[in-house]
Amino acid sequence: MSTPPHPRPAQPAQPAQPDSAASAGSGDRVGAFAPSDPDLWATVGALTEWLDGSQPVGGREGLLLRVLKLSEEVGEVAQAVVGATGQNPRKGVSHTWEDVQSELCDVVITALVALRTLTPEAAAVFAARLTHVAERSLGGAGDRPARSAPRE
């Protein structure tokens, strides 16, 4: 199975609809939390604590290694893209675009854990930075540019 050389970005998935009372009140929850909930930050905090308790190297060196882990994860994204496009003739198509999505999520999680390692105020720091980038890039809330069609 081959992938077009310039695939269109995947369309955002529609949220799953709750089925029955078992999922009532869960909204867009994935696993134990919804990605937009403050529980995201509680989970990031729990992952950070788990890593803190099991890392063989601590202190400044441990912090640097945790940030360096981000580079490893970005490399895995690159590997998945190469595999999804079949750019390595020896391996052919070895990954899917879903693999790329998973690896991108790992990058985000690793970055959030690294940020939380640097500051207990990670949620506020991230929110402030996201607001700054959005305002710089998109202008005021009412001035957001229309989304352009994907390139062919």
Short mmCIF file of the C-alpha atoms (twelve columns), coordinates in Angstrom:
data_MODEL
# 
_entry.id   MODEL 
# 
loop_
_atom_site.group_PDB 
_atom_site.id 
_atom_site.type_symbol 
_atom_site.label_atom_id 
_atom_site.label_alt_id 
_atom_site.label_comp_id 
_atom_site.label_asym_id 
_atom_site.label_seq_id 
_atom_site.Cartn_x 
_atom_site.Cartn_y 
_atom_site.Cartn_z 
_atom_site.pdbx_PDB_model_num 
ATOM 1   C CA . MET A 1   0.000   0.000  0.000  1 
ATOM 2   C CA . SER A 2   1.514   3.320  -0.967 1 
ATOM 3   C CA . THR A 3   0.939   6.751  0.473  1 
ATOM 4   C CA . PRO A 4   0.671   9.846  -1.715 1 
ATOM 5   C CA . PRO A 5   3.903   11.877 -1.710 1 
ATOM 6   C CA . HIS A 6   2.156   14.876 -0.140 1 
ATOM 7   C CA . PRO A 7   -0.704  13.494 1.944  1 
ATOM 8   C CA . ARG A 8   -3.432  15.827 3.031  1 
ATOM 9   C CA . PRO A 9   -3.488  16.513 6.751  1 
ATOM 10  C CA . ALA A 10  -5.880  14.190 8.503  1 
ATOM 11  C CA . GLN A 11  -9.275  15.672 9.194  1 
ATOM 12  C CA . PRO A 12  -9.958  16.105 12.897 1 
ATOM 13  C CA . ALA A 13  -11.760 13.107 14.301 1 
ATOM 14  C CA . GLN A 14  -15.278 13.659 15.531 1 
ATOM 15  C CA . PRO A 15  -15.670 13.076 19.258 1 
ATOM 16  C CA . ALA A 16  -17.141 9.713  20.094 1 
ATOM 17  C CA . GLN A 17  -20.744 9.817  21.191 1 
ATOM 18  C CA . PRO A 18  -21.465 8.454  24.650 1 
ATOM 19  C CA . ASP A 19  -23.274 5.131  24.559 1 
ATOM 20  C CA . SER A 20  -25.537 4.413  27.509 1 
ATOM 21  C CA . ALA A 21  -25.485 5.584  31.081 1 
ATOM 22  C CA . ALA A 22  -22.086 3.981  31.650 1 
ATOM 23  C CA . SER A 23  -20.465 6.900  29.889 1 
ATOM 24  C CA . ALA A 24  -22.958 9.580  30.876 1 
ATOM 25  C CA . GLY A 25  -21.214 12.709 31.995 1 
ATOM 26  C CA . SER A 26  -17.891 11.679 30.512 1 
ATOM 27  C CA . GLY A 27  -18.151 13.992 27.486 1 
ATOM 28  C CA . ASP A 28  -14.958 13.778 25.452 1 
ATOM 29  C CA . ARG A 29  -13.127 11.760 28.069 1 
ATOM 30  C CA . VAL A 30  -10.293 9.549  26.940 1 
ATOM 31  C CA . GLY A 31  -9.220  7.053  29.535 1 
ATOM 32  C CA . ALA A 32  -9.381  8.673  32.970 1 
ATOM 33  C CA . PHE A 33  -9.559  12.312 31.818 1 
ATOM 34  C CA . ALA A 34  -10.581 14.607 29.007 1 
ATOM 35  C CA . PRO A 35  -7.661  16.299 27.233 1 
ATOM 36  C CA . SER A 36  -9.117  19.721 27.995 1 
ATOM 37  C CA . ASP A 37  -9.636  19.028 31.718 1 
ATOM 38  C CA . PRO A 38  -7.362  20.192 34.513 1 
ATOM 39  C CA . ASP A 39  -6.983  16.434 35.019 1 
ATOM 40  C CA . LEU A 40  -4.524  16.610 32.123 1 
ATOM 41  C CA . TRP A 41  -2.178  18.527 34.403 1 
ATOM 42  C CA . ALA A 42  -2.849  16.152 37.295 1 
ATOM 43  C CA . THR A 43  -1.807  13.288 35.026 1 
ATOM 44  C CA . VAL A 44  1.276   15.198 33.851 1 
ATOM 45  C CA . GLY A 45  2.107   15.782 37.530 1 
ATOM 46  C CA . ALA A 46  1.650   12.106 38.339 1 
ATOM 47  C CA . LEU A 47  3.895   11.099 35.421 1 
ATOM 48  C CA . THR A 48  6.511   13.594 36.578 1 
ATOM 49  C CA . GLU A 49  6.425   12.218 40.135 1 
ATOM 50  C CA . TRP A 50  6.640   8.639  38.824 1 
ATOM 51  C CA . LEU A 51  9.679   9.550  36.722 1 
ATOM 52  C CA . ASP A 52  11.248  11.436 39.646 1 
ATOM 53  C CA . GLY A 53  10.907  8.323  41.803 1 
ATOM 54  C CA . SER A 54  12.419  5.968  39.263 1 
ATOM 55  C CA . GLN A 55  15.156  7.954  37.548 1 
ATOM 56  C CA . PRO A 56  18.666  6.673  38.144 1 
ATOM 57  C CA . VAL A 57  20.183  10.161 37.765 1 
ATOM 58  C CA . GLY A 58  18.822  13.155 39.628 1 
ATOM 59  C CA . GLY A 59  19.604  16.790 40.150 1 
ATOM 60  C CA . ARG A 60  20.659  19.048 37.330 1 
ATOM 61  C CA . GLU A 61  21.869  16.129 35.200 1 
ATOM 62  C CA . GLY A 62  18.507  14.379 35.601 1 
ATOM 63  C CA . LEU A 63  16.717  17.556 34.526 1 
ATOM 64  C CA . LEU A 64  18.937  17.873 31.454 1 
ATOM 65  C CA . LEU A 65  18.343  14.215 30.546 1 
ATOM 66  C CA . ARG A 66  14.583  14.714 30.889 1 
ATOM 67  C CA . VAL A 67  14.708  17.644 28.471 1 
ATOM 68  C CA . LEU A 68  16.996  15.666 26.155 1 
ATOM 69  C CA . LYS A 69  14.339  12.921 26.051 1 
ATOM 70  C CA . LEU A 70  12.308  15.354 23.956 1 
ATOM 71  C CA . SER A 71  14.892  15.089 21.156 1 
ATOM 72  C CA . GLU A 72  14.599  11.317 21.238 1 
ATOM 73  C CA . GLU A 73  10.823  11.554 20.873 1 
ATOM 74  C CA . VAL A 74  11.105  14.007 17.963 1 
ATOM 75  C CA . GLY A 75  13.452  11.521 16.285 1 
ATOM 76  C CA . GLU A 76  10.762  8.859  16.633 1 
ATOM 77  C CA . VAL A 77  8.321   11.192 14.837 1 
ATOM 78  C CA . ALA A 78  10.833  11.532 12.001 1 
ATOM 79  C CA . GLN A 79  11.301  7.766  11.878 1 
ATOM 80  C CA . ALA A 80  7.523   7.255  11.682 1 
ATOM 81  C CA . VAL A 81  7.173   9.834  8.873  1 
ATOM 82  C CA . VAL A 82  9.970   8.144  6.912  1 
ATOM 83  C CA . GLY A 83  8.251   4.802  7.500  1 
ATOM 84  C CA . ALA A 84  4.788   6.096  6.570  1 
ATOM 85  C CA . THR A 85  6.070   7.533  3.304  1 
ATOM 86  C CA . GLY A 86  8.222   4.516  2.466  1 
ATOM 87  C CA . GLN A 87  11.301  6.689  2.018  1 
ATOM 88  C CA . ASN A 88  13.710  3.984  3.205  1 
ATOM 89  C CA . PRO A 89  13.966  1.579  0.253  1 
ATOM 90  C CA . ARG A 90  15.283  -1.172 2.506  1 
ATOM 91  C CA . LYS A 91  12.237  -1.026 4.806  1 
ATOM 92  C CA . GLY A 92  9.496   0.296  2.523  1 
ATOM 93  C CA . VAL A 93  6.294   1.399  4.213  1 
ATOM 94  C CA . SER A 94  6.936   0.396  7.816  1 
ATOM 95  C CA . HIS A 95  4.665   2.824  9.684  1 
ATOM 96  C CA . THR A 96  1.207   4.340  9.357  1 
ATOM 97  C CA . TRP A 97  0.034   7.919  9.727  1 
ATOM 98  C CA . GLU A 98  -1.583  6.751  12.961 1 
ATOM 99  C CA . ASP A 99  1.930   5.859  14.148 1 
ATOM 100 C CA . VAL A 100 2.984   9.428  13.336 1 
ATOM 101 C CA . GLN A 101 0.038   10.737 15.370 1 
ATOM 102 C CA . SER A 102 1.018   8.568  18.344 1 
ATOM 103 C CA . GLU A 103 4.621   9.729  18.167 1 
ATOM 104 C CA . LEU A 104 3.511   13.373 18.017 1 
ATOM 105 C CA . CYS A 105 1.438   12.769 21.151 1 
ATOM 106 C CA . ASP A 106 4.533   11.314 22.830 1 
ATOM 107 C CA . VAL A 107 6.403   14.532 21.960 1 
ATOM 108 C CA . VAL A 108 3.660   16.643 23.531 1 
ATOM 109 C CA . ILE A 109 3.513   14.486 26.669 1 
ATOM 110 C CA . THR A 110 7.299   14.531 27.023 1 
ATOM 111 C CA . ALA A 111 7.369   18.308 26.605 1 
ATOM 112 C CA . LEU A 112 4.629   18.786 29.206 1 
ATOM 113 C CA . VAL A 113 6.465   16.536 31.667 1 
ATOM 114 C CA . ALA A 114 9.701   18.451 31.046 1 
ATOM 115 C CA . LEU A 115 7.866   21.743 31.604 1 
ATOM 116 C CA . ARG A 116 6.314   20.390 34.807 1 
ATOM 117 C CA . THR A 117 9.782   19.301 35.936 1 
ATOM 118 C CA . LEU A 118 10.982  22.885 35.536 1 
ATOM 119 C CA . THR A 119 8.042   24.514 37.319 1 
ATOM 120 C CA . PRO A 120 5.104   23.496 39.475 1 
ATOM 121 C CA . GLU A 121 3.212   26.273 37.639 1 
ATOM 122 C CA . ALA A 122 3.427   24.397 34.307 1 
ATOM 123 C CA . ALA A 123 -0.291  24.798 33.517 1 
ATOM 124 C CA . ALA A 124 -0.162  28.576 33.965 1 
ATOM 125 C CA . VAL A 125 3.118   28.890 32.060 1 
ATOM 126 C CA . PHE A 126 1.739   26.824 29.195 1 
ATOM 127 C CA . ALA A 127 -1.567  28.726 29.097 1 
ATOM 128 C CA . ALA A 128 0.236   32.076 29.055 1 
ATOM 129 C CA . ARG A 129 2.559   30.961 26.275 1 
ATOM 130 C CA . LEU A 130 -0.281  29.498 24.208 1 
ATOM 131 C CA . THR A 131 -2.187  32.781 24.568 1 
ATOM 132 C CA . HIS A 132 0.903   34.748 23.543 1 
ATOM 133 C CA . VAL A 133 1.528   32.613 20.451 1 
ATOM 134 C CA . ALA A 134 -2.156  32.674 19.463 1 
ATOM 135 C CA . GLU A 135 -2.371  36.444 19.807 1 
ATOM 136 C CA . ARG A 136 0.873   36.923 17.890 1 
ATOM 137 C CA . SER A 137 -0.162  34.528 15.146 1 
ATOM 138 C CA . LEU A 138 -3.921  34.918 14.963 1 
ATOM 139 C CA . GLY A 139 -4.509  38.438 16.218 1 
ATOM 140 C CA . GLY A 140 -7.545  39.209 18.352 1 
ATOM 141 C CA . ALA A 141 -10.133 36.512 18.925 1 
ATOM 142 C CA . GLY A 142 -12.437 38.015 16.277 1 
ATOM 143 C CA . ASP A 143 -9.608  38.468 13.789 1 
ATOM 144 C CA . ARG A 144 -8.732  34.818 13.258 1 
ATOM 145 C CA . PRO A 145 -8.026  34.117 9.595  1 
ATOM 146 C CA . ALA A 146 -10.247 31.699 7.716  1 
ATOM 147 C CA . ARG A 147 -8.798  28.220 7.415  1 
ATOM 148 C CA . SER A 148 -7.389  27.624 3.974  1 
ATOM 149 C CA . ALA A 149 -8.077  24.477 2.028  1 
ATOM 150 C CA . PRO A 150 -5.407  21.774 2.240  1 
ATOM 151 C CA . ARG A 151 -2.818  21.862 -0.517 1 
ATOM 152 C CA . GLU A 152 -3.051  19.150 -3.127 1 
# 
